[in-house]
Amino acid sequence: MWSADEIAELCYLHYRTRLPKQGKPDPDREWTSLAAVVKVESSTQREVLASPGNLQVTKEVVAMGTGTKCIGQNKMRKTGDILNDSHAEIVAKRSFQRYLLHQMWLAASHQQCSIFIPGTETGKWKLKPNTIFVFFSSHTPCGDASIIPISEPENQLSKPVTGDDAAGQSERRSNHDHLGPEDKRKSEKTASNHIIKRMKTDDDGYFSVIPEDLTVQQVSVKREDDTNPKSCECSADMQTANKETGLGRPKEVKLLQSDLRFEHSRQAIQEVQTNSKTKLVPCSAAISWSAVPEQPLDVTSDGFRQGTTKKRIGSHQSRSKICKVELFHTFQKLVTSISQEDLPDTLRMKTLETYWDYKEAALNYQEAWKVLRSQALLGWVKNATEYLHFT
């Protein structure tokens, strides 16, 4: 139906043509990582019967993110208005959430262009048939999926570490060198585990209006030459999460590898700058793009919109469109646009006020997340609830 290279090529084209220069790395001295979510729609059964042997598949990038940084714990805010993690995988995930919220608004407004149709339960929706989502990453996600031994035990044979190998190990370390010990502990498993969480739950509990599965079914990864070809599949957490957990989620997520290289990856920039003495550094900015009609693009730095001064931190203008409080407010607007009788029972409670209240009320999400933490993500580090009580 489609290949990993086709997905990668589509994402790289989108990056080149739909994202502006703002937020992209300076190719003379900077690099970044890229991640995206692609919607894949196949022909309906009726269309297949009408035209046998002519299966049409449409692919569209619906969310994209770039970035390599995360803030330290001392910069976290209880107001939910800062991006704690701006790694490409997380930016793409949150951009996808923004896209889904818009699609739910279309569904609630009875617009047929939405990806959702009414579900079997009152106030809930399900994904249209013949639609799946593919997650793409220009690199093996940081966390367990990218753990490559830097040194082997002396009694074991190992291949020499080449220049590319050393560069790859340095790249993975560079994302964490600016963090303190506690921040590193929280960051080290973040990205790959967030992908696993996305596979098995709706991730933030916003989507308590979707009963049926809405999960990433395929993951397409461009693994640079320095990585272990089986590292992502062999992640213990991934293996456990791919087993049946009784949540009604897919038993297994397919992992495919692309051979196309991202033009602004560290390896690609290094090859171009072989004779340069300039030190290569990760790009400080992160780009979020969502397939939404209003302000689809969002460029941030240090957790706030790029260009924000210290005096303006805390203002509405400083917020990223994908920070917790902005996504929460978008969700609240969606809920208030729907009549009470058309809402699911969990959203009819009068006591729901804070982000934490809504998250706790998402019972399906809470059940799925509890099972997943107990079976696969045993080492998940939870943020203190004081950071979730904003309105």
Short mmCIF file of N, CA and C in Angstrom, two decimals, residues 160-266:
data_model
loop_
_atom_site.label_atom_id
_atom_site.label_comp_id
_atom_site.label_asym_id
_atom_site.label_seq_id
_atom_site.Cartn_x
_atom_site.Cartn_y
_atom_site.Cartn_z
N PRO A 160 34.89 -1.77 16.02
CA PRO A 160 35.46 -0.47 16.38
C PRO A 160 34.44 0.64 16.21
N VAL A 161 34.57 1.66 17.04
CA VAL A 161 33.68 2.82 16.94
C VAL A 161 34.20 3.74 15.85
N THR A 162 33.47 3.85 14.76
CA THR A 162 33.89 4.69 13.65
C THR A 162 33.51 6.14 13.93
N GLY A 163 33.91 7.03 13.01
CA GLY A 163 33.55 8.43 13.18
C GLY A 163 32.06 8.64 13.25
N ASP A 164 31.32 7.94 12.38
CA ASP A 164 29.85 8.08 12.40
C ASP A 164 29.28 7.57 13.71
N ASP A 165 29.83 6.45 14.22
CA ASP A 165 29.35 5.88 15.48
C ASP A 165 29.52 6.90 16.61
N ALA A 166 30.71 7.47 16.69
CA ALA A 166 30.98 8.41 17.76
C ALA A 166 30.08 9.64 17.66
N ALA A 167 29.86 10.07 16.42
CA ALA A 167 28.98 11.24 16.22
C ALA A 167 27.57 10.95 16.68
N GLY A 168 27.12 9.75 16.41
CA GLY A 168 25.76 9.39 16.79
C GLY A 168 25.60 9.33 18.30
N GLN A 169 26.61 8.75 18.96
CA GLN A 169 26.55 8.67 20.41
C GLN A 169 26.60 10.08 21.01
N SER A 170 27.44 10.94 20.41
CA SER A 170 27.53 12.31 20.89
C SER A 170 26.22 13.05 20.71
N GLU A 171 25.52 12.77 19.57
CA GLU A 171 24.25 13.44 19.31
C GLU A 171 23.23 13.09 20.37
N ARG A 172 23.17 11.78 20.72
CA ARG A 172 22.18 11.37 21.71
C ARG A 172 22.49 11.98 23.07
N ARG A 173 23.78 12.11 23.39
CA ARG A 173 24.14 12.68 24.68
C ARG A 173 23.90 14.19 24.71
N SER A 174 24.08 14.86 23.55
CA SER A 174 24.04 16.33 23.55
C SER A 174 22.70 16.87 23.99
N ASN A 175 21.62 16.12 23.76
CA ASN A 175 20.30 16.60 24.16
C ASN A 175 20.15 16.68 25.66
N HIS A 176 21.00 16.01 26.40
CA HIS A 176 20.83 15.92 27.84
C HIS A 176 21.96 16.58 28.62
N ASP A 177 23.01 17.02 27.93
CA ASP A 177 24.16 17.56 28.64
C ASP A 177 23.83 18.81 29.44
N HIS A 178 22.80 19.56 29.01
CA HIS A 178 22.47 20.80 29.70
C HIS A 178 21.52 20.60 30.86
N LEU A 179 21.15 19.35 31.14
CA LEU A 179 20.20 19.08 32.21
C LEU A 179 20.91 18.61 33.47
N GLY A 180 20.26 18.84 34.61
CA GLY A 180 20.78 18.33 35.87
C GLY A 180 20.46 16.85 36.02
N PRO A 181 21.00 16.17 37.05
CA PRO A 181 20.79 14.73 37.23
C PRO A 181 19.32 14.34 37.30
N GLU A 182 18.50 15.12 38.03
CA GLU A 182 17.08 14.78 38.15
C GLU A 182 16.37 14.95 36.82
N ASP A 183 16.72 16.01 36.08
CA ASP A 183 16.10 16.25 34.78
C ASP A 183 16.49 15.16 33.80
N LYS A 184 17.76 14.71 33.86
CA LYS A 184 18.20 13.65 32.96
C LYS A 184 17.43 12.37 33.23
N ARG A 185 17.19 12.09 34.53
CA ARG A 185 16.44 10.87 34.88
C ARG A 185 15.04 10.91 34.27
N LYS A 186 14.42 12.10 34.31
CA LYS A 186 13.07 12.23 33.76
C LYS A 186 13.08 12.22 32.24
N SER A 187 14.19 12.72 31.65
CA SER A 187 14.22 12.89 30.20
C SER A 187 14.66 11.63 29.47
N GLU A 188 15.41 10.77 30.14
CA GLU A 188 16.11 9.71 29.42
C GLU A 188 15.19 8.71 28.73
N LYS A 189 13.97 8.53 29.21
CA LYS A 189 13.06 7.58 28.60
C LYS A 189 11.89 8.26 27.90
N THR A 190 11.94 9.60 27.84
CA THR A 190 10.75 10.35 27.47
C THR A 190 10.17 10.00 26.12
N ALA A 191 10.93 10.22 25.05
CA ALA A 191 10.33 10.22 23.72
C ALA A 191 9.80 8.86 23.29
N SER A 192 10.61 7.81 23.41
CA SER A 192 10.13 6.51 22.96
C SER A 192 8.97 6.03 23.81
N ASN A 193 8.97 6.35 25.09
CA ASN A 193 7.86 5.94 25.96
C ASN A 193 6.60 6.74 25.67
N HIS A 194 6.75 8.01 25.27
CA HIS A 194 5.58 8.79 24.89
C HIS A 194 4.93 8.19 23.65
N ILE A 195 5.75 7.65 22.74
CA ILE A 195 5.19 7.00 21.55
C ILE A 195 4.42 5.76 21.95
N ILE A 196 4.97 4.98 22.88
CA ILE A 196 4.27 3.80 23.36
C ILE A 196 2.95 4.21 24.03
N LYS A 197 3.00 5.29 24.81
CA LYS A 197 1.78 5.76 25.47
C LYS A 197 0.74 6.16 24.44
N ARG A 198 1.18 6.81 23.37
CA ARG A 198 0.26 7.22 22.30
C ARG A 198 -0.37 6.00 21.64
N MET A 199 0.41 4.89 21.52
CA MET A 199 -0.09 3.66 20.91
C MET A 199 -1.27 3.09 21.68
N LYS A 200 -1.18 3.16 23.00
CA LYS A 200 -2.11 2.41 23.83
C LYS A 200 -3.18 3.25 24.51
N THR A 201 -3.04 4.56 24.55
CA THR A 201 -4.04 5.42 25.18
C THR A 201 -4.26 6.63 24.29
N ASP A 202 -5.22 7.50 24.67
CA ASP A 202 -5.39 8.73 23.91
C ASP A 202 -4.46 9.81 24.44
N ASP A 203 -3.58 9.44 25.35
CA ASP A 203 -2.40 10.17 25.80
C ASP A 203 -2.65 11.27 26.81
N ASP A 204 -3.62 12.11 26.67
CA ASP A 204 -3.82 13.15 27.67
C ASP A 204 -5.21 13.14 28.25
N GLY A 205 -6.05 12.21 27.81
CA GLY A 205 -7.39 12.14 28.36
C GLY A 205 -8.33 13.18 27.80
N TYR A 206 -7.85 14.06 26.91
CA TYR A 206 -8.74 15.04 26.30
C TYR A 206 -9.87 14.33 25.55
N PHE A 207 -9.49 13.25 24.89
CA PHE A 207 -10.39 12.68 23.91
C PHE A 207 -11.32 11.64 24.53
N SER A 208 -11.96 12.05 25.64
CA SER A 208 -12.93 11.18 26.29
C SER A 208 -14.20 11.09 25.46
N VAL A 209 -14.24 11.79 24.34
CA VAL A 209 -15.40 11.70 23.45
C VAL A 209 -15.15 10.71 22.31
N ILE A 210 -14.04 9.98 22.39
CA ILE A 210 -13.73 8.98 21.36
C ILE A 210 -13.62 7.61 22.02
N PRO A 211 -14.61 6.73 21.86
CA PRO A 211 -14.55 5.43 22.52
C PRO A 211 -13.70 4.41 21.76
N GLU A 212 -13.81 4.40 20.43
CA GLU A 212 -13.10 3.41 19.66
C GLU A 212 -11.63 3.78 19.53
N ASP A 213 -10.84 2.82 19.04
CA ASP A 213 -9.40 3.02 18.97
C ASP A 213 -9.03 4.21 18.10
N LEU A 214 -8.16 5.04 18.61
CA LEU A 214 -7.52 6.08 17.81
C LEU A 214 -6.05 5.98 18.15
N THR A 215 -5.36 5.12 17.43
CA THR A 215 -3.97 4.85 17.77
C THR A 215 -3.11 4.87 16.53
N VAL A 216 -1.83 5.14 16.74
CA VAL A 216 -0.87 5.05 15.65
C VAL A 216 -0.64 3.57 15.36
N GLN A 217 -0.87 3.14 14.12
CA GLN A 217 -0.76 1.73 13.80
C GLN A 217 0.56 1.36 13.13
N GLN A 218 1.24 2.35 12.56
CA GLN A 218 2.54 2.11 11.95
C GLN A 218 3.50 3.19 12.39
N VAL A 219 4.76 2.82 12.54
CA VAL A 219 5.81 3.78 12.86
C VAL A 219 6.91 3.63 11.82
N SER A 220 7.22 4.73 11.14
CA SER A 220 8.27 4.73 10.13
C SER A 220 9.44 5.54 10.66
N VAL A 221 10.61 4.93 10.72
CA VAL A 221 11.77 5.56 11.34
C VAL A 221 12.93 5.57 10.37
N LYS A 222 13.60 6.71 10.26
CA LYS A 222 14.87 6.77 9.56
C LYS A 222 15.96 6.60 10.59
N ARG A 223 16.61 5.42 10.59
CA ARG A 223 17.68 5.18 11.55
C ARG A 223 19.01 5.55 10.92
N GLU A 224 19.72 6.45 11.57
CA GLU A 224 21.02 6.83 11.05
C GLU A 224 21.99 5.67 11.16
N ASP A 225 23.10 5.77 10.43
CA ASP A 225 24.01 4.64 10.30
C ASP A 225 24.59 4.16 11.62
N ASP A 226 24.60 5.04 12.64
CA ASP A 226 25.26 4.68 13.88
C ASP A 226 24.37 3.88 14.82
N THR A 227 23.09 3.71 14.48
CA THR A 227 22.20 3.06 15.42
C THR A 227 22.11 1.56 15.17
N ASN A 228 21.75 0.86 16.21
CA ASN A 228 21.52 -0.57 16.11
C ASN A 228 20.25 -0.80 15.31
N PRO A 229 20.28 -1.53 14.19
CA PRO A 229 19.11 -1.70 13.33
C PRO A 229 17.91 -2.26 14.07
N LYS A 230 18.14 -2.97 15.17
CA LYS A 230 17.02 -3.58 15.89
C LYS A 230 16.72 -2.87 17.20
N SER A 231 17.32 -1.71 17.42
CA SER A 231 17.20 -1.08 18.73
C SER A 231 15.77 -0.75 19.10
N CYS A 232 15.01 -0.21 18.14
CA CYS A 232 13.64 0.20 18.47
C CYS A 232 12.76 -1.01 18.73
N GLU A 233 12.87 -2.05 17.85
CA GLU A 233 12.05 -3.25 18.04
C GLU A 233 12.42 -3.98 19.31
N CYS A 234 13.70 -3.91 19.70
CA CYS A 234 14.16 -4.68 20.84
C CYS A 234 13.96 -3.97 22.17
N SER A 235 13.47 -2.74 22.14
CA SER A 235 13.19 -2.04 23.39
C SER A 235 12.26 -2.89 24.23
N ALA A 236 12.64 -3.14 25.48
CA ALA A 236 11.83 -3.98 26.35
C ALA A 236 10.42 -3.43 26.51
N ASP A 237 10.33 -2.11 26.66
CA ASP A 237 9.01 -1.50 26.82
C ASP A 237 8.17 -1.67 25.58
N MET A 238 8.80 -1.53 24.39
CA MET A 238 8.05 -1.69 23.15
C MET A 238 7.54 -3.11 23.01
N GLN A 239 8.39 -4.11 23.35
CA GLN A 239 7.97 -5.50 23.26
C GLN A 239 6.79 -5.77 24.18
N THR A 240 6.86 -5.26 25.41
CA THR A 240 5.77 -5.47 26.35
C THR A 240 4.51 -4.78 25.90
N ALA A 241 4.64 -3.53 25.42
CA ALA A 241 3.47 -2.78 24.99
C ALA A 241 2.83 -3.40 23.76
N ASN A 242 3.61 -4.10 22.94
CA ASN A 242 3.07 -4.71 21.74
C ASN A 242 2.27 -5.98 22.05
N LYS A 243 2.36 -6.46 23.27
CA LYS A 243 1.56 -7.61 23.65
C LYS A 243 0.16 -7.18 24.03
N GLU A 244 -0.76 -8.10 24.03
CA GLU A 244 -2.14 -7.80 24.39
C GLU A 244 -2.21 -7.35 25.85
N THR A 245 -2.77 -6.18 26.09
CA THR A 245 -2.87 -5.68 27.46
C THR A 245 -4.31 -5.62 27.93
N GLY A 246 -5.23 -6.12 27.13
CA GLY A 246 -6.63 -6.12 27.52
C GLY A 246 -7.28 -4.77 27.39
N LEU A 247 -6.67 -3.86 26.61
CA LEU A 247 -7.20 -2.51 26.48
C LEU A 247 -7.97 -2.32 25.18
N GLY A 248 -8.00 -3.36 24.34
CA GLY A 248 -8.66 -3.23 23.07
C GLY A 248 -7.84 -2.48 22.04
N ARG A 249 -6.58 -2.21 22.35
CA ARG A 249 -5.70 -1.52 21.42
C ARG A 249 -4.99 -2.53 20.54
N PRO A 250 -4.38 -2.09 19.44
CA PRO A 250 -3.69 -3.04 18.57
C PRO A 250 -2.63 -3.83 19.34
N LYS A 251 -2.54 -5.11 19.02
CA LYS A 251 -1.55 -5.94 19.70
C LYS A 251 -0.13 -5.54 19.31
N GLU A 252 0.02 -5.08 18.09
CA GLU A 252 1.37 -4.79 17.62
C GLU A 252 1.37 -3.59 16.69
N VAL A 253 2.33 -2.75 16.87
CA VAL A 253 2.54 -1.62 15.98
C VAL A 253 3.69 -1.97 15.05
N LYS A 254 3.47 -1.82 13.77
CA LYS A 254 4.50 -2.17 12.79
C LYS A 254 5.58 -1.10 12.77
N LEU A 255 6.82 -1.52 12.75
CA LEU A 255 7.96 -0.61 12.70
C LEU A 255 8.68 -0.80 11.37
N LEU A 256 8.75 0.25 10.58
CA LEU A 256 9.38 0.18 9.27
C LEU A 256 10.55 1.17 9.20
N GLN A 257 11.53 0.86 8.36
CA GLN A 257 12.72 1.69 8.27
C GLN A 257 12.85 2.32 6.89
N SER A 258 13.11 3.62 6.89
CA SER A 258 13.37 4.35 5.66
C SER A 258 14.87 4.54 5.49
N ASP A 259 15.32 4.59 4.25
CA ASP A 259 16.73 4.81 3.96
C ASP A 259 17.01 6.25 3.51
N LEU A 260 15.98 7.09 3.51
CA LEU A 260 16.16 8.48 3.09
C LEU A 260 16.62 9.33 4.27
N ARG A 261 17.59 10.17 4.03
CA ARG A 261 18.18 10.97 5.10
C ARG A 261 17.56 12.36 5.16
N PHE A 262 17.34 12.83 6.38
CA PHE A 262 16.81 14.16 6.62
C PHE A 262 17.91 15.18 6.36
N GLU A 263 17.63 16.20 5.56
CA GLU A 263 18.65 17.15 5.11
C GLU A 263 19.28 17.96 6.24
N HIS A 264 18.56 18.14 7.36
CA HIS A 264 19.09 18.92 8.47
C HIS A 264 19.42 18.07 9.69
N SER A 265 19.62 16.76 9.49
CA SER A 265 20.06 15.91 10.59
C SER A 265 21.52 16.22 10.89
N ARG A 266 21.97 15.82 12.06
CA ARG A 266 23.37 16.10 12.42
C ARG A 266 24.32 15.44 11.43
#
